PDB file of C-alpha atoms in Angstrom:
ATOM      1  CA  UNK A   1     -38.608 -90.627 152.203  1.00 53.00           C
ATOM      2  CA  UNK A   2     -36.383 -90.292 148.933  1.00 53.00           C
ATOM      3  CA  UNK A   3     -37.022 -94.134 147.729  1.00 53.00           C
ATOM      4  CA  UNK A   4     -40.422 -92.979 148.147  1.00 56.00           C
ATOM      5  CA  UNK A   5     -40.162 -89.671 145.483  1.00 60.00           C
ATOM      6  CA  UNK A   6     -38.553 -91.975 142.885  1.00 63.00           C
ATOM      7  CA  UNK A   7     -40.857 -93.267 139.653  1.00 63.00           C
ATOM      8  CA  UNK A   8     -41.103 -97.008 139.434  1.00 66.00           C
ATOM      9  CA  UNK A   9     -39.929 -98.619 136.493  1.00 63.00           C
ATOM     10  CA  UNK A  10     -41.033 -98.940 133.187  1.00 62.00           C
ATOM     11  CA  UNK A  11     -43.100-102.508 132.904  1.00 70.00           C
ATOM     12  CA  UNK A  12     -40.346-102.829 129.672  1.00 71.00           C
ATOM     13  CA  UNK A  13     -37.037-104.682 129.747  1.00 72.00           C
ATOM     14  CA  UNK A  14     -33.842-102.567 128.483  1.00 72.00           C
ATOM     15  CA  UNK A  15     -32.451-103.398 125.195  1.00 69.00           C
ATOM     16  CA  UNK A  16     -29.319-104.406 125.781  1.00 74.00           C
ATOM     17  CA  UNK A  17     -26.196-102.272 124.081  1.00 74.00           C
ATOM     18  CA  UNK A  18     -25.159-103.817 121.118  1.00 76.00           C
ATOM     19  CA  UNK A  19     -28.358-104.084 119.066  1.00 74.00           C
ATOM     20  CA  UNK A  20     -30.083-100.888 117.624  1.00 74.00           C
ATOM     21  CA  UNK A  21     -33.838 -99.572 117.077  1.00 71.00           C
ATOM     22  CA  UNK A  22     -33.062 -99.347 113.480  1.00 74.00           C
ATOM     23  CA  UNK A  23     -32.381-103.170 112.778  1.00 72.00           C
ATOM     24  CA  UNK A  24     -35.797-104.538 114.679  1.00 70.00           C
ATOM     25  CA  UNK A  25     -38.492-105.096 113.284  1.00 72.00           C
ATOM     26  CA  UNK A  26     -41.244-101.838 112.947  1.00 73.00           C
ATOM     27  CA  UNK A  27     -44.517-103.089 113.592  1.00 73.00           C
ATOM     28  CA  UNK A  28     -48.108-102.667 114.967  1.00 75.00           C
ATOM     29  CA  UNK A  29     -50.983-105.666 115.804  1.00 76.00           C
ATOM     30  CA  UNK A  30     -54.346-104.877 116.191  1.00 81.00           C
ATOM     31  CA  UNK A  31     -56.249-107.324 116.928  1.00 80.00           C
ATOM     32  CA  UNK A  32     -60.116-106.401 115.777  1.00 82.00           C
ATOM     33  CA  UNK A  33     -63.190-108.028 117.698  1.00 83.00           C
ATOM     34  CA  UNK A  34     -66.958-107.955 115.931  1.00 83.00           C
ATOM     35  CA  UNK A  35     -69.089-107.053 118.623  1.00 79.00           C
ATOM     36  CA  UNK A  36     -72.344-110.631 119.077  1.00 79.00           C
ATOM     37  CA  UNK A  37     -74.581-110.208 116.817  1.00 86.00           C
ATOM     38  CA  UNK A  38     -78.177-109.165 119.083  1.00 87.00           C
ATOM     39  CA  UNK A  39     -80.438-111.835 119.074  1.00 91.00           C
ATOM     40  CA  UNK A  40     -83.957-111.680 116.532  1.00 92.00           C
ATOM     41  CA  UNK A  41     -86.847-111.247 118.623  1.00 92.00           C
ATOM     42  CA  UNK A  42     -89.053-112.101 115.870  1.00 94.00           C
ATOM     43  CA  UNK A  43     -91.437-109.311 115.974  1.00 94.00           C
ATOM     44  CA  UNK A  44     -92.739-109.078 112.767  1.00 95.00           C
ATOM     45  CA  UNK A  45     -93.583-112.986 112.125  1.00 95.00           C
ATOM     46  CA  UNK A  46     -94.851-112.668 115.973  1.00 95.00           C
ATOM     47  CA  UNK A  47     -97.433-109.580 114.656  1.00 94.00           C
ATOM     48  CA  UNK A  48     -98.626-111.485 111.509  1.00 94.00           C
ATOM     49  CA  UNK A  49     -99.562-114.575 113.647  1.00 93.00           C
ATOM     50  CA  UNK A  50    -101.355-112.158 115.763  1.00 92.00           C
ATOM     51  CA  UNK A  51    -102.930-110.659 112.714  1.00 93.00           C
ATOM     52  CA  UNK A  52    -103.943-114.319 110.572  1.00 89.00           C
ATOM     53  CA  UNK A  53    -103.342-117.350 113.213  1.00 80.00           C
ATOM     54  CA  UNK A  54    -103.814-116.046 116.766  1.00 84.00           C
ATOM     55  CA  UNK A  55    -105.602-119.600 117.418  1.00 81.00           C
ATOM     56  CA  UNK A  56    -105.676-120.361 121.697  1.00 85.00           C
ATOM     57  CA  UNK A  57    -104.060-116.948 121.984  1.00 90.00           C
ATOM     58  CA  UNK A  58    -100.664-118.338 120.510  1.00 92.00           C
ATOM     59  CA  UNK A  59     -99.786-115.408 118.703  1.00 92.00           C
ATOM     60  CA  UNK A  60    -100.456-112.696 120.718  1.00 94.00           C
ATOM     61  CA  UNK A  61     -98.308-114.338 123.758  1.00 95.00           C
ATOM     62  CA  UNK A  62     -95.485-115.024 121.029  1.00 95.00           C
ATOM     63  CA  UNK A  63     -95.860-111.221 119.878  1.00 96.00           C
ATOM     64  CA  UNK A  64     -95.423-110.011 124.166  1.00 97.00           C
ATOM     65  CA  UNK A  65     -92.300-112.001 124.217  1.00 97.00           C
ATOM     66  CA  UNK A  66     -90.923-110.857 121.030  1.00 97.00           C
ATOM     67  CA  UNK A  67     -91.781-107.311 122.820  1.00 97.00           C
ATOM     68  CA  UNK A  68     -89.693-107.943 125.671  1.00 97.00           C
ATOM     69  CA  UNK A  69     -87.525-109.680 123.923  1.00 96.00           C
ATOM     70  CA  UNK A  70     -86.781-106.425 121.887  1.00 95.00           C
ATOM     71  CA  UNK A  71     -86.800-104.147 125.216  1.00 96.00           C
ATOM     72  CA  UNK A  72     -84.179-106.799 127.017  1.00 95.00           C
ATOM     73  CA  UNK A  73     -82.478-106.105 123.429  1.00 93.00           C
ATOM     74  CA  UNK A  74     -82.145-102.125 123.626  1.00 93.00           C
ATOM     75  CA  UNK A  75     -81.842-102.176 127.631  1.00 93.00           C
ATOM     76  CA  UNK A  76     -77.733-104.463 125.939  1.00 88.00           C
ATOM     77  CA  UNK A  77     -79.116-107.828 128.202  1.00 91.00           C
ATOM     78  CA  UNK A  78     -78.539-110.022 125.122  1.00 91.00           C
ATOM     79  CA  UNK A  79     -79.540-113.353 127.258  1.00 92.00           C
ATOM     80  CA  UNK A  80     -82.960-111.752 128.630  1.00 94.00           C
ATOM     81  CA  UNK A  81     -83.213-110.543 125.045  1.00 95.00           C
ATOM     82  CA  UNK A  82     -81.998-113.924 123.527  1.00 95.00           C
ATOM     83  CA  UNK A  83     -84.558-115.717 126.049  1.00 96.00           C
ATOM     84  CA  UNK A  84     -87.301-114.606 125.097  1.00 97.00           C
ATOM     85  CA  UNK A  85     -87.179-114.751 121.229  1.00 96.00           C
ATOM     86  CA  UNK A  86     -86.534-118.051 121.577  1.00 96.00           C
ATOM     87  CA  UNK A  87     -90.068-118.852 123.312  1.00 97.00           C
ATOM     88  CA  UNK A  88     -91.674-116.522 120.528  1.00 97.00           C
ATOM     89  CA  UNK A  89     -90.369-118.012 118.379  1.00 97.00           C
ATOM     90  CA  UNK A  90     -91.234-121.805 120.249  1.00 97.00           C
ATOM     91  CA  UNK A  91     -94.950-119.877 120.103  1.00 96.00           C
ATOM     92  CA  UNK A  92     -94.858-118.946 116.192  1.00 96.00           C
ATOM     93  CA  UNK A  93     -94.005-122.140 115.547  1.00 95.00           C
ATOM     94  CA  UNK A  94     -96.970-123.947 117.586  1.00 95.00           C
ATOM     95  CA  UNK A  95     -99.557-121.334 116.734  1.00 94.00           C
ATOM     96  CA  UNK A  96     -98.358-122.131 112.292  1.00 94.00           C
ATOM     97  CA  UNK A  97     -98.152-126.186 112.889  1.00 94.00           C
ATOM     98  CA  UNK A  98    -101.632-125.816 114.418  1.00 94.00           C
ATOM     99  CA  UNK A  99    -103.092-123.773 111.023  1.00 93.00           C
ATOM    100  CA  UNK A 100    -101.884-125.476 109.072  1.00 93.00           C
ATOM    101  CA  UNK A 101    -103.476-128.297 110.546  1.00 95.00           C
ATOM    102  CA  UNK A 102    -106.433-126.358 110.595  1.00 93.00           C
ATOM    103  CA  UNK A 103    -106.670-125.654 107.367  1.00 94.00           C
ATOM    104  CA  UNK A 104    -105.436-129.435 105.928  1.00 96.00           C
ATOM    105  CA  UNK A 105    -108.313-130.893 108.111  1.00 96.00           C
ATOM    106  CA  UNK A 106    -110.847-128.346 106.245  1.00 94.00           C
ATOM    107  CA  UNK A 107    -109.996-128.883 102.586  1.00 96.00           C
ATOM    108  CA  UNK A 108    -110.015-132.376 103.017  1.00 94.00           C
ATOM    109  CA  UNK A 109    -114.185-131.885 104.880  1.00 92.00           C
ATOM    110  CA  UNK A 110    -114.592-129.324 101.478  1.00 91.00           C
ATOM    111  CA  UNK A 111    -113.250-132.191  98.998  1.00 92.00           C
ATOM    112  CA  UNK A 112    -115.275-134.767 100.963  1.00 91.00           C
ATOM    113  CA  UNK A 113    -118.478-133.006 101.350  1.00 88.00           C
ATOM    114  CA  UNK A 114    -118.019-131.913  97.595  1.00 89.00           C
ATOM    115  CA  UNK A 115    -117.387-135.472  96.293  1.00 87.00           C
ATOM    116  CA  UNK A 116    -120.736-136.598  98.328  1.00 84.00           C
ATOM    117  CA  UNK A 117    -119.349-139.529 100.727  1.00 83.00           C
ATOM    118  CA  UNK A 118    -120.750-136.488 104.101  1.00 77.00           C
ATOM    119  CA  UNK A 119    -123.672-135.837 103.425  1.00 74.00           C
ATOM    120  CA  UNK A 120    -124.728-132.696 105.040  1.00 62.00           C
ATOM    121  CA  UNK A 121    -127.899-133.131 107.766  1.00 54.00           C
TER     122      UNK A 121
END
């Protein structure tokens, strides 16, 4: 019963008698880790894609995925937020490329009509 009442020994070693505490260096090391950066949700880009280049509803889909990414980020699910954010980014890039191609085609057609190569019916 007396053994059960004894306090456990501390998790450190006792200094030898010939070593004094004044001789030992006094320093403290503190390791600081930066918290991980939250993933991007591309919400503003998706909003502009929805408003100005919503071809085949790609902008609307990108906006939905951006909102889902922001919700996941608020909940602390960074892997889900990263997944939704990367999907929104891919949809935004696809919509942007399609819109650029359509603008280039429109400029070429208008320039050919103005040059007289294509005659309107």
